[in-house]
Amino acid sequence: YASLYFCCAIEDQDNELITLEIIHRYVELLDKYFGSVCELDIIFNFEKAYFILDEFLLGGEVQETSKKNVLKAIEQADLLQEEAETPRSVLEEIGLT
Amino acid sequence: MPGQRVFLHSRTLPVRMVAPSLKLQDLIEEIRGAKTQAQEREVIQKECAHIRASFRDGDPVHRHRQLAKLLYVHMLGYPAHFGQMECLKLIASSRFTDKRVGYLGAMLLLDERHDAHLLITNSIKNDLSQGIQPVQGLALCTLSTMGSAEMCRDLAPEVEKLLLQPSPYVRKKAILTAVHMIRKVPELSSVFLPPCVHLLHERHHGILLGTITLITELCERSPAALKHFRKVVPQLVQILRTLVTTGYSTEHSISGVSDPFLQVQILRLLRILGRNHEESSETMNDLLAQVATNTDTSRNAGNAVLFETVLTIMDIHSAAGLRVLAVNILGRFLLNSDRNIRYVALTSLLRLVQSDHSAVQRHRPTVVDCLQETDASLSRRALELSLALVNSSNVRAMMQELQAFLESCPPDLRADCASGILLAAERFAPTKRWHIDTILHVLTTAGTHVRDDAVANLTQLIGGAQELHAYSVRRLYNALAEDISQQPLVQVAAWCIGEYGDLLLEGNCEEIEPLQVDEEEVLALLEKVLQSHMSLPATRGYALTALMKLSTRLQGDNNRIRQVVSIYRSCLDVELQQRAVEYDTLFRKYDHMRAAILEKMPLVERDGPQADEEAKQSKEAAQLSEAAPAPTESQASQLLDLLDLLDRASGDAQHPPPLDPSPGGALVYLLDLPCAPPPPAPIPDLKVFEREGVQLNLSFIRPPENPALLLITITATNSSEGDVTNFICQAAVPKSLQLQLQAPSGNTVPARGGLPITQLFRILNPNKAPLRLKLRLTYNHFHQSVQEIFEVNNLPVESWQ
């Protein structure tokens, strides 16, 4: 994965080969989101990496097997975040209004 | 430097005393720009100070940015506990950005160990019941990541409600949150069990997947739940069948396999439900066969499903044909070019080799090929599996492969391989000669890696195969002549040469080429072993004893042997020194007994490895003990014949046992030699004899750990003008006691207070019978031979009570 290494801890009875698929799916999601993901993308946007992971896995289990659905959820959340970031005046910034 | 805002009463803009806070990306860049660890620490400390100040000021606008920076710093390993409260504030905020970062912070910084974590329970409750979907999602995610038992109990009702929500986005998350809650609070199973069956009818893959995970969790925890859910087996079979037969779906397919994640999860649940249940197993048999044969195996996704199918087939009550199919799939995996697939195949076959031995046997050649793997985890498992596959019909072929492997395998596998080969050889050896050859080969190839009992086992084996003595000793001699560095081999070879040296020199044995060895060569080889710096102390002991035995096996005079033995009398190694001294004494004083003592050993009965060691030790100790007390025994019996029996009991014609003749007993005494002087005892010393300046003293010790034991040290001193020479002291005690005399320190006490002679008597008095002691002294003094016989009076009571 272009010099990206991933480490995953699983339990005794877990299927190792499907774990490889899980890692692969996560990389694909990152790739789609960042556009050819590389190390720097993850470093400078670590919180995004977490958010994407949280839409794919929950409590250590796979929650969504459709790539499309995961990416859609992230997109919507990002939109929400942007809307919330309404432009503020300088005065607002320093608490004067 | 806390931030101080200065408000100027003018139209100019207020100015901050501190620089504006960095954006997250700028901080990351600055940290990465640091050239050294110290520089990085400096940057971070500075920034953390700013962050702390900002938190103190309670700036709500940039709080999320400050926390994000703190989280980055936390990931690098720096302390971030002061951000915990900020997480709470951010979660409670109404802005989505704040919540997003706040919940992430909670997952990274808060956990059950800190009481602070409970404070977010209320916020979560609010968000779950009133938040918009993304917010509900955040709350559920956080709950399932760090939710403690207490939190789970509090919030279970909210999560339960969300299970019935129409939106699949929230519902799938609620289901998995329920899984977490059950793990934390098993009693909550009763809350989350009822909705499951209904949820199985959903079509949304995420919900299905979550539901199956939930059912799996419930069944693993409660046999009642397991029974309850067996009734959904047909439904699960149907879902899986639909998945498998459905064509390509853009949304869920990976490499031509429909939603492998869901397939694997269903297969896993089927395994749990079908285990030990005939009816369920039957319901799923056909489907399993279908999946096993139809899944596309060109990519990992298909193989993952296939792997899970195999595991399920092997764990339930499947038809025999299906089991064979499953094992064959694993066999095919072994040939796959992907290392990971070979790995899971080896681990699975290892688990199955006991229960389905013949099915796995069919893949033996492939498994043996896997020994050549370059990857360490693969070759190790291949070795384990190969060893497990050895049986009486394939043992010769397998051993050949394994021995070839032993020669070239990486060092960390040598020990396991060697002991595996030896164990298999023991269980399945077709002939004794083959067995000896195998062990010999292992010792020459990997001698330093064998277990300690290999030496004992081999000597036992050889000893018991009388027809192979000549063969064994020749082969061992040849091996030893080539290489004296492998200690176990050297030890066995030395032992053999000692025992069967005569056969070695005979020169003919049909099984190997005739070997012309002359005596000098044999002795030279053993001496070489003795002197080599590579030989361990134990090995040298073997060599010395072997030399000694050869003194009765070889034809020539024993001068060379006597010389070597004599040299080692002053060896620094105490063990060797003792042996040498005793062997030397055997030559000098008890030569008439030498042949009898050094006779060929009888075969020891083998009870097990532990008994082996003891038997071996007692064998060797018996040799030593017979060298020392034996002479005293014969003379002590003379002593008793001379004297009245001290015991009141009459008519005792049998040989009184002043010494313990059994090797086992000698073992205890000899191997337990008090090398250091016994600890000081409260029993007073006793002077028992004096004549013309020659004096004999007794000192007594009762070791506290053994109340039946009494140690008497006799000390002979000489204050006269003439030397005392040929000093011998003998003793006798009543029949109910046991006496053992250790070798004296010498026979001479030089004149005018020269070095005294000491000798130790060990007396066992378990019945606490009154101690009586008779002594007989003989020595030369002033050109006269002196003999004194007397009973010791005034023995202190403490010596026997």
PDB file of C-alpha atoms in Angstrom, chain B residues 224-476:
ATOM      1  CA  ALA B 224     -30.321 -20.976  26.670  1.00  0.00           C
ATOM      2  CA  ALA B 225     -29.804 -18.351  23.985  1.00  0.00           C
ATOM      3  CA  LEU B 226     -27.994 -20.944  21.897  1.00  0.00           C
ATOM      4  CA  LYS B 227     -30.966 -23.238  22.081  1.00  0.00           C
ATOM      5  CA  HIS B 228     -33.320 -20.394  21.315  1.00  0.00           C
ATOM      6  CA  PHE B 229     -31.514 -19.364  18.177  1.00  0.00           C
ATOM      7  CA  ARG B 230     -31.195 -22.811  16.701  1.00  0.00           C
ATOM      8  CA  LYS B 231     -34.561 -22.240  15.178  1.00  0.00           C
ATOM      9  CA  VAL B 232     -33.157 -19.540  12.878  1.00  0.00           C
ATOM     10  CA  VAL B 233     -30.702 -21.924  11.233  1.00  0.00           C
ATOM     11  CA  PRO B 234     -32.965 -22.439   8.215  1.00  0.00           C
ATOM     12  CA  GLN B 235     -33.283 -18.698   7.816  1.00  0.00           C
ATOM     13  CA  LEU B 236     -29.539 -18.191   7.993  1.00  0.00           C
ATOM     14  CA  VAL B 237     -29.031 -20.927   5.458  1.00  0.00           C
ATOM     15  CA  GLN B 238     -31.457 -19.141   3.173  1.00  0.00           C
ATOM     16  CA  ILE B 239     -29.721 -15.777   3.541  1.00  0.00           C
ATOM     17  CA  LEU B 240     -26.369 -17.319   2.776  1.00  0.00           C
ATOM     18  CA  ARG B 241     -27.721 -19.258  -0.155  1.00  0.00           C
ATOM     19  CA  THR B 242     -29.171 -16.066  -1.629  1.00  0.00           C
ATOM     20  CA  LEU B 243     -25.835 -14.326  -1.225  1.00  0.00           C
ATOM     21  CA  VAL B 244     -23.946 -17.099  -2.896  1.00  0.00           C
ATOM     22  CA  THR B 245     -26.266 -17.508  -5.829  1.00  0.00           C
ATOM     23  CA  THR B 246     -26.828 -13.821  -6.416  1.00  0.00           C
ATOM     24  CA  GLY B 247     -24.879 -12.407  -9.256  1.00  0.00           C
ATOM     25  CA  TYR B 248     -22.465  -9.541  -9.068  1.00  0.00           C
ATOM     26  CA  SER B 249     -23.558  -6.576  -6.986  1.00  0.00           C
ATOM     27  CA  THR B 250     -21.526  -3.393  -7.301  1.00  0.00           C
ATOM     28  CA  GLU B 251     -22.245  -2.363  -3.815  1.00  0.00           C
ATOM     29  CA  HIS B 252     -21.187  -5.442  -1.913  1.00  0.00           C
ATOM     30  CA  SER B 253     -19.037  -7.674  -4.105  1.00  0.00           C
ATOM     31  CA  ILE B 254     -15.319  -8.088  -3.675  1.00  0.00           C
ATOM     32  CA  SER B 255     -13.506  -9.930  -6.475  1.00  0.00           C
ATOM     33  CA  GLY B 256     -16.628 -11.740  -7.550  1.00  0.00           C
ATOM     34  CA  VAL B 257     -17.656 -12.778  -4.059  1.00  0.00           C
ATOM     35  CA  SER B 258     -20.871 -11.281  -2.690  1.00  0.00           C
ATOM     36  CA  ASP B 259     -20.277  -9.504   0.596  1.00  0.00           C
ATOM     37  CA  PRO B 260     -17.607 -11.808   1.998  1.00  0.00           C
ATOM     38  CA  PHE B 261     -17.832 -10.071   5.379  1.00  0.00           C
ATOM     39  CA  LEU B 262     -21.447 -11.078   5.736  1.00  0.00           C
ATOM     40  CA  GLN B 263     -20.820 -14.594   4.419  1.00  0.00           C
ATOM     41  CA  VAL B 264     -18.042 -15.177   6.916  1.00  0.00           C
ATOM     42  CA  GLN B 265     -20.150 -13.901   9.788  1.00  0.00           C
ATOM     43  CA  ILE B 266     -23.049 -16.168   8.854  1.00  0.00           C
ATOM     44  CA  LEU B 267     -20.734 -19.165   8.541  1.00  0.00           C
ATOM     45  CA  ARG B 268     -19.329 -18.447  11.956  1.00  0.00           C
ATOM     46  CA  LEU B 269     -22.775 -18.313  13.517  1.00  0.00           C
ATOM     47  CA  LEU B 270     -23.745 -21.531  11.753  1.00  0.00           C
ATOM     48  CA  ARG B 271     -20.687 -23.165  13.241  1.00  0.00           C
ATOM     49  CA  ILE B 272     -21.749 -22.214  16.740  1.00  0.00           C
ATOM     50  CA  LEU B 273     -25.325 -23.325  16.172  1.00  0.00           C
ATOM     51  CA  GLY B 274     -24.424 -26.574  14.443  1.00  0.00           C
ATOM     52  CA  ARG B 275     -21.809 -27.692  16.920  1.00  0.00           C
ATOM     53  CA  ASN B 276     -22.910 -30.792  18.772  1.00  0.00           C
ATOM     54  CA  HIS B 277     -26.360 -30.597  17.224  1.00  0.00           C
ATOM     55  CA  GLU B 278     -27.225 -33.242  14.688  1.00  0.00           C
ATOM     56  CA  GLU B 279     -30.347 -31.619  13.301  1.00  0.00           C
ATOM     57  CA  SER B 280     -28.850 -28.179  12.705  1.00  0.00           C
ATOM     58  CA  SER B 281     -25.754 -29.729  11.191  1.00  0.00           C
ATOM     59  CA  GLU B 282     -27.855 -31.602   8.712  1.00  0.00           C
ATOM     60  CA  THR B 283     -29.779 -28.508   7.701  1.00  0.00           C
ATOM     61  CA  MET B 284     -26.591 -26.748   6.717  1.00  0.00           C
ATOM     62  CA  ASN B 285     -24.691 -29.624   5.132  1.00  0.00           C
ATOM     63  CA  ASP B 286     -25.799 -29.044   1.557  1.00  0.00           C
ATOM     64  CA  LEU B 287     -25.205 -25.340   1.696  1.00  0.00           C
ATOM     65  CA  LEU B 288     -21.719 -25.816   3.076  1.00  0.00           C
ATOM     66  CA  ALA B 289     -20.910 -28.188   0.281  1.00  0.00           C
ATOM     67  CA  GLN B 290     -22.249 -25.666  -2.191  1.00  0.00           C
ATOM     68  CA  VAL B 291     -20.158 -22.810  -0.780  1.00  0.00           C
ATOM     69  CA  ALA B 292     -17.082 -25.028  -0.614  1.00  0.00           C
ATOM     70  CA  THR B 293     -17.298 -25.953  -4.261  1.00  0.00           C
ATOM     71  CA  ASN B 294     -18.582 -22.774  -5.869  1.00  0.00           C
ATOM     72  CA  THR B 295     -16.601 -20.003  -4.249  1.00  0.00           C
ATOM     73  CA  ASP B 296     -14.155 -18.240  -6.500  1.00  0.00           C
ATOM     74  CA  THR B 297     -10.719 -18.877  -5.125  1.00  0.00           C
ATOM     75  CA  SER B 298      -8.645 -16.633  -7.323  1.00  0.00           C
ATOM     76  CA  ARG B 299      -8.461 -13.822  -4.775  1.00  0.00           C
ATOM     77  CA  ASN B 300      -8.221 -13.505  -1.021  1.00  0.00           C
ATOM     78  CA  ALA B 301     -11.883 -12.629  -0.511  1.00  0.00           C
ATOM     79  CA  GLY B 302     -13.037 -15.988  -1.859  1.00  0.00           C
ATOM     80  CA  ASN B 303     -10.378 -17.813   0.097  1.00  0.00           C
ATOM     81  CA  ALA B 304     -11.479 -16.070   3.273  1.00  0.00           C
ATOM     82  CA  VAL B 305     -14.996 -17.398   2.800  1.00  0.00           C
ATOM     83  CA  LEU B 306     -13.660 -20.836   1.888  1.00  0.00           C
ATOM     84  CA  PHE B 307     -11.504 -20.869   4.985  1.00  0.00           C
ATOM     85  CA  GLU B 308     -14.434 -20.067   7.242  1.00  0.00           C
ATOM     86  CA  THR B 309     -16.465 -22.762   5.501  1.00  0.00           C
ATOM     87  CA  VAL B 310     -13.754 -25.332   6.174  1.00  0.00           C
ATOM     88  CA  LEU B 311     -13.634 -24.364   9.838  1.00  0.00           C
ATOM     89  CA  THR B 312     -17.383 -24.734  10.108  1.00  0.00           C
ATOM     90  CA  ILE B 313     -17.451 -28.090   8.333  1.00  0.00           C
ATOM     91  CA  MET B 314     -14.827 -29.481  10.673  1.00  0.00           C
ATOM     92  CA  ASP B 315     -16.556 -28.254  13.787  1.00  0.00           C
ATOM     93  CA  ILE B 316     -20.087 -29.526  13.232  1.00  0.00           C
ATOM     94  CA  HIS B 317     -21.476 -33.011  12.577  1.00  0.00           C
ATOM     95  CA  SER B 318     -20.712 -33.164   8.889  1.00  0.00           C
ATOM     96  CA  ALA B 319     -20.885 -36.104   6.548  1.00  0.00           C
ATOM     97  CA  ALA B 320     -17.579 -37.919   6.141  1.00  0.00           C
ATOM     98  CA  GLY B 321     -17.328 -36.916   2.516  1.00  0.00           C
ATOM     99  CA  LEU B 322     -17.719 -33.274   3.429  1.00  0.00           C
ATOM    100  CA  ARG B 323     -14.940 -33.492   5.990  1.00  0.00           C
ATOM    101  CA  VAL B 324     -12.589 -35.000   3.445  1.00  0.00           C
ATOM    102  CA  LEU B 325     -13.533 -32.196   1.056  1.00  0.00           C
ATOM    103  CA  ALA B 326     -12.687 -29.649   3.717  1.00  0.00           C
ATOM    104  CA  VAL B 327      -9.284 -31.177   4.437  1.00  0.00           C
ATOM    105  CA  ASN B 328      -8.594 -31.297   0.720  1.00  0.00           C
ATOM    106  CA  ILE B 329      -9.362 -27.601   0.464  1.00  0.00           C
ATOM    107  CA  LEU B 330      -6.744 -27.006   3.124  1.00  0.00           C
ATOM    108  CA  GLY B 331      -4.372 -29.210   1.187  1.00  0.00           C
ATOM    109  CA  ARG B 332      -4.965 -27.051  -1.875  1.00  0.00           C
ATOM    110  CA  PHE B 333      -4.322 -23.964   0.220  1.00  0.00           C
ATOM    111  CA  LEU B 334      -0.898 -25.393   0.965  1.00  0.00           C
ATOM    112  CA  LEU B 335      -0.059 -25.085  -2.708  1.00  0.00           C
ATOM    113  CA  ASN B 336      -1.309 -21.526  -2.997  1.00  0.00           C
ATOM    114  CA  SER B 337       1.264 -18.932  -3.910  1.00  0.00           C
ATOM    115  CA  ASP B 338      -0.015 -16.567  -1.228  1.00  0.00           C
ATOM    116  CA  ARG B 339       1.957 -17.036   1.958  1.00  0.00           C
ATOM    117  CA  ASN B 340      -0.945 -16.035   4.185  1.00  0.00           C
ATOM    118  CA  ILE B 341      -3.112 -18.761   2.781  1.00  0.00           C
ATOM    119  CA  ARG B 342      -0.415 -21.368   3.309  1.00  0.00           C
ATOM    120  CA  TYR B 343      -0.146 -20.096   6.861  1.00  0.00           C
ATOM    121  CA  VAL B 344      -3.812 -20.538   7.722  1.00  0.00           C
ATOM    122  CA  ALA B 345      -3.736 -23.949   6.050  1.00  0.00           C
ATOM    123  CA  LEU B 346      -0.850 -25.135   8.206  1.00  0.00           C
ATOM    124  CA  THR B 347      -2.404 -23.854  11.432  1.00  0.00           C
ATOM    125  CA  SER B 348      -5.751 -25.426  10.615  1.00  0.00           C
ATOM    126  CA  LEU B 349      -4.263 -28.769   9.605  1.00  0.00           C
ATOM    127  CA  LEU B 350      -2.346 -28.780  12.851  1.00  0.00           C
ATOM    128  CA  ARG B 351      -5.620 -28.479  14.723  1.00  0.00           C
ATOM    129  CA  LEU B 352      -7.153 -31.284  12.707  1.00  0.00           C
ATOM    130  CA  VAL B 353      -4.283 -33.746  12.624  1.00  0.00           C
ATOM    131  CA  GLN B 354      -5.435 -35.597  15.731  1.00  0.00           C
ATOM    132  CA  SER B 355      -9.114 -35.867  14.887  1.00  0.00           C
ATOM    133  CA  ASP B 356      -8.840 -36.476  11.150  1.00  0.00           C
ATOM    134  CA  HIS B 357      -5.455 -38.104  10.924  1.00  0.00           C
ATOM    135  CA  SER B 358      -5.897 -40.167   7.764  1.00  0.00           C
ATOM    136  CA  ALA B 359      -7.394 -37.265   5.830  1.00  0.00           C
ATOM    137  CA  VAL B 360      -4.444 -35.059   6.721  1.00  0.00           C
ATOM    138  CA  GLN B 361      -1.972 -37.876   5.971  1.00  0.00           C
ATOM    139  CA  ARG B 362      -2.964 -37.687   2.349  1.00  0.00           C
ATOM    140  CA  HIS B 363      -1.278 -34.275   2.177  1.00  0.00           C
ATOM    141  CA  ARG B 364       1.908 -35.388   3.818  1.00  0.00           C
ATOM    142  CA  PRO B 365       4.150 -34.811   0.782  1.00  0.00           C
ATOM    143  CA  THR B 366       2.925 -31.232   0.453  1.00  0.00           C
ATOM    144  CA  VAL B 367       3.450 -30.607   4.139  1.00  0.00           C
ATOM    145  CA  VAL B 368       6.979 -31.955   3.943  1.00  0.00           C
ATOM    146  CA  ASP B 369       7.658 -29.636   1.011  1.00  0.00           C
ATOM    147  CA  CYS B 370       6.616 -26.747   3.219  1.00  0.00           C
ATOM    148  CA  LEU B 371       9.638 -27.454   5.397  1.00  0.00           C
ATOM    149  CA  GLN B 372      11.609 -25.577   2.780  1.00  0.00           C
ATOM    150  CA  GLU B 373       9.689 -22.374   3.429  1.00  0.00           C
ATOM    151  CA  THR B 374      11.866 -19.340   3.932  1.00  0.00           C
ATOM    152  CA  ASP B 375       9.349 -17.690   6.224  1.00  0.00           C
ATOM    153  CA  ALA B 376      10.039 -18.672   9.831  1.00  0.00           C
ATOM    154  CA  SER B 377       6.432 -18.938  11.011  1.00  0.00           C
ATOM    155  CA  LEU B 378       5.640 -21.197   8.079  1.00  0.00           C
ATOM    156  CA  SER B 379       8.600 -23.529   8.454  1.00  0.00           C
ATOM    157  CA  ARG B 380       7.956 -23.852  12.153  1.00  0.00           C
ATOM    158  CA  ARG B 381       4.376 -24.912  11.617  1.00  0.00           C
ATOM    159  CA  ALA B 382       5.406 -27.228   8.823  1.00  0.00           C
ATOM    160  CA  LEU B 383       7.843 -28.877  11.228  1.00  0.00           C
ATOM    161  CA  GLU B 384       5.180 -29.322  13.908  1.00  0.00           C
ATOM    162  CA  LEU B 385       2.766 -30.760  11.426  1.00  0.00           C
ATOM    163  CA  SER B 386       5.361 -33.066   9.884  1.00  0.00           C
ATOM    164  CA  LEU B 387       6.239 -34.455  13.281  1.00  0.00           C
ATOM    165  CA  ALA B 388       2.573 -35.011  14.030  1.00  0.00           C
ATOM    166  CA  LEU B 389       2.202 -36.978  10.809  1.00  0.00           C
ATOM    167  CA  VAL B 390       4.899 -39.537  11.565  1.00  0.00           C
ATOM    168  CA  ASN B 391       3.501 -43.022  12.102  1.00  0.00           C
ATOM    169  CA  SER B 392       4.818 -46.541  12.001  1.00  0.00           C
ATOM    170  CA  SER B 393       4.314 -46.991   8.270  1.00  0.00           C
ATOM    171  CA  ASN B 394       5.988 -43.796   7.104  1.00  0.00           C
ATOM    172  CA  VAL B 395       8.621 -43.437   9.795  1.00  0.00           C
ATOM    173  CA  ARG B 396      11.639 -44.310   7.668  1.00  0.00           C
ATOM    174  CA  ALA B 397      10.749 -41.938   4.861  1.00  0.00           C
ATOM    175  CA  MET B 398       9.721 -39.147   7.203  1.00  0.00           C
ATOM    176  CA  MET B 399      12.835 -39.439   9.291  1.00  0.00           C
ATOM    177  CA  GLN B 400      14.952 -39.118   6.206  1.00  0.00           C
ATOM    178  CA  GLU B 401      13.200 -35.871   5.324  1.00  0.00           C
ATOM    179  CA  LEU B 402      13.361 -34.567   8.850  1.00  0.00           C
ATOM    180  CA  GLN B 403      17.009 -35.405   9.245  1.00  0.00           C
ATOM    181  CA  ALA B 404      17.780 -33.643   5.990  1.00  0.00           C
ATOM    182  CA  PHE B 405      15.845 -30.680   7.358  1.00  0.00           C
ATOM    183  CA  LEU B 406      17.779 -30.813  10.613  1.00  0.00           C
ATOM    184  CA  GLU B 407      21.018 -30.353   8.749  1.00  0.00           C
ATOM    185  CA  SER B 408      19.926 -27.161   7.076  1.00  0.00           C
ATOM    186  CA  CYS B 409      17.240 -25.664   9.277  1.00  0.00           C
ATOM    187  CA  PRO B 410      17.546 -22.279  10.997  1.00  0.00           C
ATOM    188  CA  PRO B 411      19.108 -22.443  14.459  1.00  0.00           C
ATOM    189  CA  ASP B 412      15.974 -21.593  16.422  1.00  0.00           C
ATOM    190  CA  LEU B 413      14.201 -24.645  15.043  1.00  0.00           C
ATOM    191  CA  ARG B 414      17.089 -27.042  15.675  1.00  0.00           C
ATOM    192  CA  ALA B 415      16.191 -27.907  19.225  1.00  0.00           C
ATOM    193  CA  ASP B 416      12.550 -28.613  18.415  1.00  0.00           C
ATOM    194  CA  CYS B 417      13.473 -30.603  15.353  1.00  0.00           C
ATOM    195  CA  ALA B 418      16.047 -32.669  17.225  1.00  0.00           C
ATOM    196  CA  SER B 419      13.758 -33.503  20.115  1.00  0.00           C
ATOM    197  CA  GLY B 420      10.895 -34.168  17.697  1.00  0.00           C
ATOM    198  CA  ILE B 421      13.010 -36.647  15.771  1.00  0.00           C
ATOM    199  CA  LEU B 422      14.174 -38.380  18.923  1.00  0.00           C
ATOM    200  CA  LEU B 423      10.635 -38.676  20.235  1.00  0.00           C
ATOM    201  CA  ALA B 424       9.304 -40.023  16.975  1.00  0.00           C
ATOM    202  CA  ALA B 425      12.209 -42.444  16.778  1.00  0.00           C
ATOM    203  CA  GLU B 426      11.383 -43.691  20.227  1.00  0.00           C
ATOM    204  CA  ARG B 427       7.751 -44.273  19.381  1.00  0.00           C
ATOM    205  CA  PHE B 428       8.114 -45.800  15.933  1.00  0.00           C
ATOM    206  CA  ALA B 429      11.629 -47.204  15.513  1.00  0.00           C
ATOM    207  CA  PRO B 430      11.360 -50.263  13.291  1.00  0.00           C
ATOM    208  CA  THR B 431      14.603 -51.783  14.563  1.00  0.00           C
ATOM    209  CA  LYS B 432      17.013 -51.092  17.374  1.00  0.00           C
ATOM    210  CA  ARG B 433      19.834 -50.559  14.970  1.00  0.00           C
ATOM    211  CA  TRP B 434      17.834 -47.976  13.065  1.00  0.00           C
ATOM    212  CA  HIS B 435      17.029 -46.303  16.342  1.00  0.00           C
ATOM    213  CA  ILE B 436      20.659 -46.129  17.361  1.00  0.00           C
ATOM    214  CA  ASP B 437      21.624 -44.838  13.933  1.00  0.00           C
ATOM    215  CA  THR B 438      18.966 -42.151  14.120  1.00  0.00           C
ATOM    216  CA  ILE B 439      20.004 -40.930  17.525  1.00  0.00           C
ATOM    217  CA  LEU B 440      23.613 -41.006  16.439  1.00  0.00           C
ATOM    218  CA  HIS B 441      22.799 -38.900  13.428  1.00  0.00           C
ATOM    219  CA  VAL B 442      20.936 -36.358  15.525  1.00  0.00           C
ATOM    220  CA  LEU B 443      23.806 -36.139  17.951  1.00  0.00           C
ATOM    221  CA  THR B 444      26.332 -35.551  15.229  1.00  0.00           C
ATOM    222  CA  THR B 445      24.192 -33.004  13.406  1.00  0.00           C
ATOM    223  CA  ALA B 446      22.659 -31.054  16.226  1.00  0.00           C
ATOM    224  CA  GLY B 447      24.410 -32.277  19.305  1.00  0.00           C
ATOM    225  CA  THR B 448      24.335 -29.004  21.151  1.00  0.00           C
ATOM    226  CA  HIS B 449      20.592 -28.688  20.811  1.00  0.00           C
ATOM    227  CA  VAL B 450      19.416 -32.001  22.215  1.00  0.00           C
ATOM    228  CA  ARG B 451      17.723 -32.327  25.568  1.00  0.00           C
ATOM    229  CA  ASP B 452      19.669 -33.506  28.578  1.00  0.00           C
ATOM    230  CA  ASP B 453      18.082 -36.929  28.696  1.00  0.00           C
ATOM    231  CA  ALA B 454      19.232 -37.846  25.196  1.00  0.00           C
ATOM    232  CA  VAL B 455      22.517 -39.131  26.585  1.00  0.00           C
ATOM    233  CA  ALA B 456      20.801 -41.282  29.168  1.00  0.00           C
ATOM    234  CA  ASN B 457      18.336 -42.600  26.621  1.00  0.00           C
ATOM    235  CA  LEU B 458      21.023 -43.573  24.174  1.00  0.00           C
ATOM    236  CA  THR B 459      23.224 -45.306  26.716  1.00  0.00           C
ATOM    237  CA  GLN B 460      20.173 -47.158  27.957  1.00  0.00           C
ATOM    238  CA  LEU B 461      19.262 -48.145  24.435  1.00  0.00           C
ATOM    239  CA  ILE B 462      22.727 -49.322  23.543  1.00  0.00           C
ATOM    240  CA  GLY B 463      23.146 -51.114  26.826  1.00  0.00           C
ATOM    241  CA  GLY B 464      20.011 -53.085  26.201  1.00  0.00           C
ATOM    242  CA  ALA B 465      20.886 -54.142  22.676  1.00  0.00           C
ATOM    243  CA  GLN B 466      23.584 -56.650  23.313  1.00  0.00           C
ATOM    244  CA  GLU B 467      23.834 -57.760  19.713  1.00  0.00           C
ATOM    245  CA  LEU B 468      24.603 -54.194  18.733  1.00  0.00           C
ATOM    246  CA  HIS B 469      27.349 -53.439  21.216  1.00  0.00           C
ATOM    247  CA  ALA B 470      30.121 -54.005  18.737  1.00  0.00           C
ATOM    248  CA  TYR B 471      28.352 -52.016  16.061  1.00  0.00           C
ATOM    249  CA  SER B 472      27.531 -49.153  18.380  1.00  0.00           C
ATOM    250  CA  VAL B 473      30.974 -48.787  19.835  1.00  0.00           C
ATOM    251  CA  ARG B 474      32.581 -48.782  16.410  1.00  0.00           C
ATOM    252  CA  ARG B 475      30.247 -46.167  15.025  1.00  0.00           C
ATOM    253  CA  LEU B 476      30.646 -44.030  18.084  1.00  0.00           C
TER     254      LEU B 476
END
